[in-house]
Amino acid sequence: MLISIASGKGGTGKTLVATSLACAIKDTYSVELIDCDVEEPNAHIFINPEFTVSEVVETPVPKIDESKCNHCAKCSKACVFNAIAILNESVLTFPDLCHGCGVCAFVCERKAITEVPYRTGLIEKGYAPGIKFKQGKLDIGRAMATPVIKKLKEDAGKEQDVTFIDSPPGTSCSMVEAVDASDLCLLVTESTPFGLNDLELALQTINQLGVPGAVIINRARPEDRRVEQYCQQNQVPILMQIPLDYSIARLYSKGITLALGSPQWRENFRHLFEKTKELVR
Amino acid sequence: MKIAVSSTGASLNSQIEPRFGRCEQFIIVDPETMRFEVMENPGSIASGGAGITTAQEIARKGAEAVITGHCGPNAHRVLTTAGIDVITGVSGTVQEVVTGYIRGQYTPSVNPNAPEHFGAGAGFKRGKGKGSNL
Ligand code: SF4
Ligand code: SF4
C-alpha cells in the first residue's frame, strides 16, 4: 500500500505526520518511508536511519557534435522544454532544463546528437529500527527534481506492507511525481485562509491524478472552521486534527516526532492509519 | 543594423515591456530609417525556457542589440553567444530607447539582471533563489 503525505504549502507539518505514522505502526507492519522532498529532506532527523547505500542520479542530456551539425535547428524546434538553442554559428544546450526525453537525438538527421549523463542528485538508502528509509537530495544549483523522485520511487511499495511518501510541498511537477500512483494522499493543512487556498489547489491536483484524498488539520484552532466547512461541502474526509499545542512544538523542535514522544499520540496515529486503510479498501 | 526592443504594443510609441522571455511582442527597428517590424514572441507561451527560445528567435532575425528591462541568465547566455548587445534596466517608449541607444546612452550588460523564471508569474516554481551555475 502506497500512502503519500502532501500539502499545498511548506511548513504545515507534513513530515511530522509522515514520520509519526511510520513510527506508530512499525511494530505491526513492515514499513518503508521515502522522503521525496528532495530540495530539503528532513524526515531523517526524526527517524535517525543508518544509511548503507547511496546512488548518484543522472539524466541523459544531449551533447552536440558541432563538426556534424549544420544548424538546421530541428532539434531545438522539437524540444518542448527549450533546452537547446541553435544559432547561426554556435550551439548551446541547457542541461538544467532538459527532461532527458531523447526527442532531439531522434529528429537530428545528421546524427550529431549523443546522450551523455548529467548528474542531478543523490539517493540514500538505509534502515532505522523497523523502518526501511530512503531519501533523495537534489544537487545544489540543479532545478530538475523529478528524475530524483522517479528513481526514489522505482521499487516503492513492492517489498513492505506500507510505504509512506513524504512529498515536496506545493503542486509543482515534483509534487505530482511524488504523489502519482499512490493509493491515497493525506493532505496536511492549517486552519487559516492561506491553508484553505493551498488545500483547494492540492485537492484539484490529486483529483486530476485520480488519487483519492483525505485531510489532516495541523495547528487546528477551534475558532477557525473554514477548512472543516470546505471539506464537508466537498465530501473530503478529515481524519485527524492536531491542536496548536506548545508541548507538540517543543518535541518537534528537539527532533522527536509526535508518535515517539507521546504514547497518546502514538495511539492516535495508529488509529489514523487504520482509518486510512479503510479508505483505501 | 537591427535593434530588438521588448514592447507592450505594436508601435514606436509603445512603452517598453520590462520582461524579456514573457514579452508578447518585440519591435525590430532599423535605427537609420526608423522602419520596424513586429515580431510575435514564441517564448511568451512557452511552458519553460521562454527566454532561450525568445533569444534564439531574435538572433535569427539578425538583431545586433536587444533593449529590455530584465534579462535572465539563460537568455543572456544565448544573446551574448550570438554576439548581440544586451541593454537592460531601460524604460520609456520604443522610439526613445532606440534613439538613446544610437546616441550611446546605454552600456551593454555583461551579466544577467534577473533570476531564472523572473517573468513567469506566481506558482511557477517553488520560490527559492537558485543561481544558475552555467
Ligand atoms: S538537428 Fe542536428 S544538425 Fe540540426 S541543429 Fe540540431 S544537432 Fe544540428
Ligand atoms: S532530451 Fe528532450 S528535453 Fe532534453 S534537450 Fe532533447 S528534446 Fe529537449
PDB file of C-alpha atoms in Angstrom, chain A residues 95-241:
ATOM      1  CA  PRO A  95      21.006  20.602 -19.294  1.00  0.00           C
ATOM      2  CA  ASP A  96      19.135  22.058 -16.310  1.00  0.00           C
ATOM      3  CA  LEU A  97      16.031  22.398 -18.445  1.00  0.00           C
ATOM      4  CA  CYS A  98      16.382  19.032 -20.188  1.00  0.00           C
ATOM      5  CA  HIS A  99      13.941  16.265 -19.271  1.00  0.00           C
ATOM      6  CA  GLY A 100      16.006  13.572 -20.962  1.00  0.00           C
ATOM      7  CA  CYS A 101      13.243  12.581 -23.394  1.00  0.00           C
ATOM      8  CA  GLY A 102      15.595  11.870 -26.306  1.00  0.00           C
ATOM      9  CA  VAL A 103      13.438  13.611 -28.936  1.00  0.00           C
ATOM     10  CA  CYS A 104      16.263  15.899 -30.089  1.00  0.00           C
ATOM     11  CA  ALA A 105      18.581  12.991 -30.891  1.00  0.00           C
ATOM     12  CA  PHE A 106      15.710  11.257 -32.673  1.00  0.00           C
ATOM     13  CA  VAL A 107      14.948  14.178 -35.011  1.00  0.00           C
ATOM     14  CA  CYS A 108      18.559  15.035 -35.851  1.00  0.00           C
ATOM     15  CA  GLU A 109      19.205  13.831 -39.399  1.00  0.00           C
ATOM     16  CA  ARG A 110      22.952  14.416 -39.157  1.00  0.00           C
ATOM     17  CA  LYS A 111      23.374  12.116 -36.154  1.00  0.00           C
ATOM     18  CA  ALA A 112      25.120  14.966 -34.403  1.00  0.00           C
ATOM     19  CA  ILE A 113      23.467  14.340 -31.030  1.00  0.00           C
ATOM     20  CA  THR A 114      24.567  11.788 -28.497  1.00  0.00           C
ATOM     21  CA  GLU A 115      23.249  11.472 -24.969  1.00  0.00           C
ATOM     22  CA  VAL A 116      25.580  11.970 -22.052  1.00  0.00           C
ATOM     23  CA  PRO A 117      24.799  11.535 -18.355  1.00  0.00           C
ATOM     24  CA  TYR A 118      24.252  14.663 -16.275  1.00  0.00           C
ATOM     25  CA  ARG A 119      24.230  14.372 -12.516  1.00  0.00           C
ATOM     26  CA  THR A 120      21.194  15.897 -10.794  1.00  0.00           C
ATOM     27  CA  GLY A 121      21.177  14.400  -7.332  1.00  0.00           C
ATOM     28  CA  LEU A 122      21.842  11.603  -4.910  1.00  0.00           C
ATOM     29  CA  ILE A 123      19.743   8.868  -3.338  1.00  0.00           C
ATOM     30  CA  GLU A 124      20.481   7.407   0.074  1.00  0.00           C
ATOM     31  CA  LYS A 125      19.025   4.199   1.459  1.00  0.00           C
ATOM     32  CA  GLY A 126      19.192   2.808   4.938  1.00  0.00           C
ATOM     33  CA  TYR A 127      17.333   1.454   7.927  1.00  0.00           C
ATOM     34  CA  ALA A 128      16.096   2.655  11.278  1.00  0.00           C
ATOM     35  CA  PRO A 129      14.689   0.083  13.736  1.00  0.00           C
ATOM     36  CA  GLY A 130      11.602  -1.316  11.993  1.00  0.00           C
ATOM     37  CA  ILE A 131      11.680   1.178   9.118  1.00  0.00           C
ATOM     38  CA  LYS A 132      13.242   0.989   5.700  1.00  0.00           C
ATOM     39  CA  PHE A 133      14.212   4.534   4.829  1.00  0.00           C
ATOM     40  CA  LYS A 134      15.092   6.309   1.589  1.00  0.00           C
ATOM     41  CA  GLN A 135      15.724   9.923   0.763  1.00  0.00           C
ATOM     42  CA  GLY A 136      16.821  11.919  -2.244  1.00  0.00           C
ATOM     43  CA  LYS A 137      18.813  15.099  -2.423  1.00  0.00           C
ATOM     44  CA  LEU A 138      18.871  17.423  -5.364  1.00  0.00           C
ATOM     45  CA  ASP A 139      22.356  18.745  -6.077  1.00  0.00           C
ATOM     46  CA  ILE A 140      22.840  22.420  -5.316  1.00  0.00           C
ATOM     47  CA  GLY A 141      22.024  24.584  -8.310  1.00  0.00           C
ATOM     48  CA  ARG A 142      20.005  21.865 -10.056  1.00  0.00           C
ATOM     49  CA  ALA A 143      16.416  22.602 -10.979  1.00  0.00           C
ATOM     50  CA  MET A 144      15.098  19.208 -12.015  1.00  0.00           C
ATOM     51  CA  ALA A 145      13.709  17.271  -9.057  1.00  0.00           C
ATOM     52  CA  THR A 146      11.557  14.773 -10.941  1.00  0.00           C
ATOM     53  CA  PRO A 147      14.320  12.357 -12.045  1.00  0.00           C
ATOM     54  CA  VAL A 148      15.477  12.058  -8.433  1.00  0.00           C
ATOM     55  CA  ILE A 149      11.929  11.390  -7.228  1.00  0.00           C
ATOM     56  CA  LYS A 150      11.305   8.908 -10.032  1.00  0.00           C
ATOM     57  CA  LYS A 151      14.377   6.975  -9.011  1.00  0.00           C
ATOM     58  CA  LEU A 152      13.378   7.091  -5.326  1.00  0.00           C
ATOM     59  CA  LYS A 153      10.001   5.579  -6.170  1.00  0.00           C
ATOM     60  CA  GLU A 154      11.323   2.922  -8.547  1.00  0.00           C
ATOM     61  CA  ASP A 155      10.507  -0.038  -6.312  1.00  0.00           C
ATOM     62  CA  ALA A 156       8.251   1.732  -3.818  1.00  0.00           C
ATOM     63  CA  GLY A 157       5.576  -0.395  -2.207  1.00  0.00           C
ATOM     64  CA  LYS A 158       6.912  -3.671  -3.595  1.00  0.00           C
ATOM     65  CA  GLU A 159       8.557  -5.183  -0.502  1.00  0.00           C
ATOM     66  CA  GLN A 160       6.855  -3.618   2.503  1.00  0.00           C
ATOM     67  CA  ASP A 161       3.247  -3.767   3.686  1.00  0.00           C
ATOM     68  CA  VAL A 162       3.073   0.007   3.766  1.00  0.00           C
ATOM     69  CA  THR A 163       5.115   2.702   2.032  1.00  0.00           C
ATOM     70  CA  PHE A 164       4.769   6.304   3.160  1.00  0.00           C
ATOM     71  CA  ILE A 165       5.891   9.038   0.807  1.00  0.00           C
ATOM     72  CA  ASP A 166       6.771  12.449   2.207  1.00  0.00           C
ATOM     73  CA  SER A 167       6.033  14.627  -0.828  1.00  0.00           C
ATOM     74  CA  PRO A 168       7.530  18.010  -1.703  1.00  0.00           C
ATOM     75  CA  PRO A 169       5.159  20.863  -0.757  1.00  0.00           C
ATOM     76  CA  GLY A 170       3.109  22.759  -3.325  1.00  0.00           C
ATOM     77  CA  THR A 171       1.513  21.475  -6.516  1.00  0.00           C
ATOM     78  CA  SER A 172       4.514  21.518  -8.863  1.00  0.00           C
ATOM     79  CA  CYS A 173       5.792  18.711 -11.110  1.00  0.00           C
ATOM     80  CA  SER A 174       7.793  17.289  -8.241  1.00  0.00           C
ATOM     81  CA  MET A 175       4.706  17.003  -6.029  1.00  0.00           C
ATOM     82  CA  VAL A 176       2.845  15.336  -8.900  1.00  0.00           C
ATOM     83  CA  GLU A 177       5.677  12.859  -9.402  1.00  0.00           C
ATOM     84  CA  ALA A 178       5.774  12.052  -5.668  1.00  0.00           C
ATOM     85  CA  VAL A 179       2.020  11.600  -5.224  1.00  0.00           C
ATOM     86  CA  ASP A 180       1.275   9.863  -8.531  1.00  0.00           C
ATOM     87  CA  ALA A 181       0.196   6.216  -8.271  1.00  0.00           C
ATOM     88  CA  SER A 182      -0.362   6.314  -4.519  1.00  0.00           C
ATOM     89  CA  ASP A 183      -3.433   4.580  -3.112  1.00  0.00           C
ATOM     90  CA  LEU A 184      -4.311   7.593  -1.010  1.00  0.00           C
ATOM     91  CA  CYS A 185      -2.912  11.046  -0.389  1.00  0.00           C
ATOM     92  CA  LEU A 186      -3.102  12.600   3.068  1.00  0.00           C
ATOM     93  CA  LEU A 187      -3.140  16.363   2.731  1.00  0.00           C
ATOM     94  CA  VAL A 188      -1.868  18.232   5.743  1.00  0.00           C
ATOM     95  CA  THR A 189      -3.186  21.754   6.126  1.00  0.00           C
ATOM     96  CA  GLU A 190      -3.620  24.532   8.649  1.00  0.00           C
ATOM     97  CA  SER A 191      -6.915  26.132   9.545  1.00  0.00           C
ATOM     98  CA  THR A 192      -6.135  29.520   8.063  1.00  0.00           C
ATOM     99  CA  PRO A 193      -7.355  31.235   4.865  1.00  0.00           C
ATOM    100  CA  PHE A 194      -3.953  30.526   3.254  1.00  0.00           C
ATOM    101  CA  GLY A 195      -4.108  26.922   4.337  1.00  0.00           C
ATOM    102  CA  LEU A 196      -7.535  26.541   2.766  1.00  0.00           C
ATOM    103  CA  ASN A 197      -6.477  28.138  -0.501  1.00  0.00           C
ATOM    104  CA  ASP A 198      -3.473  25.824  -0.839  1.00  0.00           C
ATOM    105  CA  LEU A 199      -5.573  22.826   0.181  1.00  0.00           C
ATOM    106  CA  GLU A 200      -8.035  23.516  -2.631  1.00  0.00           C
ATOM    107  CA  LEU A 201      -5.191  23.593  -5.163  1.00  0.00           C
ATOM    108  CA  ALA A 202      -3.695  20.393  -3.798  1.00  0.00           C
ATOM    109  CA  LEU A 203      -7.071  18.624  -3.908  1.00  0.00           C
ATOM    110  CA  GLN A 204      -7.539  19.650  -7.541  1.00  0.00           C
ATOM    111  CA  THR A 205      -4.109  18.284  -8.364  1.00  0.00           C
ATOM    112  CA  ILE A 206      -4.647  14.881  -6.787  1.00  0.00           C
ATOM    113  CA  ASN A 207      -8.109  14.676  -8.363  1.00  0.00           C
ATOM    114  CA  GLN A 208      -6.508  15.014 -11.755  1.00  0.00           C
ATOM    115  CA  LEU A 209      -4.118  12.228 -10.862  1.00  0.00           C
ATOM    116  CA  GLY A 210      -7.027  10.044  -9.803  1.00  0.00           C
ATOM    117  CA  VAL A 211      -5.601   9.707  -6.306  1.00  0.00           C
ATOM    118  CA  PRO A 212      -8.198   9.824  -3.500  1.00  0.00           C
ATOM    119  CA  GLY A 213      -7.502  12.319  -0.738  1.00  0.00           C
ATOM    120  CA  ALA A 214      -8.136  12.842   2.944  1.00  0.00           C
ATOM    121  CA  VAL A 215      -7.272  15.805   5.143  1.00  0.00           C
ATOM    122  CA  ILE A 216      -5.342  16.277   8.365  1.00  0.00           C
ATOM    123  CA  ILE A 217      -5.616  19.653  10.039  1.00  0.00           C
ATOM    124  CA  ASN A 218      -2.489  20.688  11.895  1.00  0.00           C
ATOM    125  CA  ARG A 219      -2.271  23.531  14.399  1.00  0.00           C
ATOM    126  CA  ALA A 220      -6.038  23.349  14.462  1.00  0.00           C
ATOM    127  CA  ARG A 221      -7.768  26.315  16.080  1.00  0.00           C
ATOM    128  CA  PRO A 222     -11.389  25.714  17.057  1.00  0.00           C
ATOM    129  CA  GLU A 223     -12.264  29.333  16.246  1.00  0.00           C
ATOM    130  CA  ASP A 224     -11.439  28.883  12.542  1.00  0.00           C
ATOM    131  CA  ARG A 225     -13.691  26.288  10.900  1.00  0.00           C
ATOM    132  CA  ARG A 226     -13.179  27.251   7.271  1.00  0.00           C
ATOM    133  CA  VAL A 227     -11.228  24.120   6.338  1.00  0.00           C
ATOM    134  CA  GLU A 228     -13.756  21.889   8.093  1.00  0.00           C
ATOM    135  CA  GLN A 229     -16.651  23.544   6.290  1.00  0.00           C
ATOM    136  CA  TYR A 230     -14.911  23.265   2.944  1.00  0.00           C
ATOM    137  CA  CYS A 231     -14.186  19.573   3.487  1.00  0.00           C
ATOM    138  CA  GLN A 232     -17.772  18.888   4.494  1.00  0.00           C
ATOM    139  CA  GLN A 233     -19.147  20.625   1.436  1.00  0.00           C
ATOM    140  CA  ASN A 234     -16.808  18.750  -0.854  1.00  0.00           C
ATOM    141  CA  GLN A 235     -17.088  15.411   0.933  1.00  0.00           C
ATOM    142  CA  VAL A 236     -13.429  15.137   1.720  1.00  0.00           C
ATOM    143  CA  PRO A 237     -12.876  13.199   4.949  1.00  0.00           C
ATOM    144  CA  ILE A 238     -10.915  14.841   7.768  1.00  0.00           C
ATOM    145  CA  LEU A 239      -9.039  12.058   9.515  1.00  0.00           C
ATOM    146  CA  MET A 240      -7.213  13.919  12.266  1.00  0.00           C
ATOM    147  CA  GLN A 241      -6.855  17.281  13.922  1.00  0.00           C
TER     148      GLN A 241
END
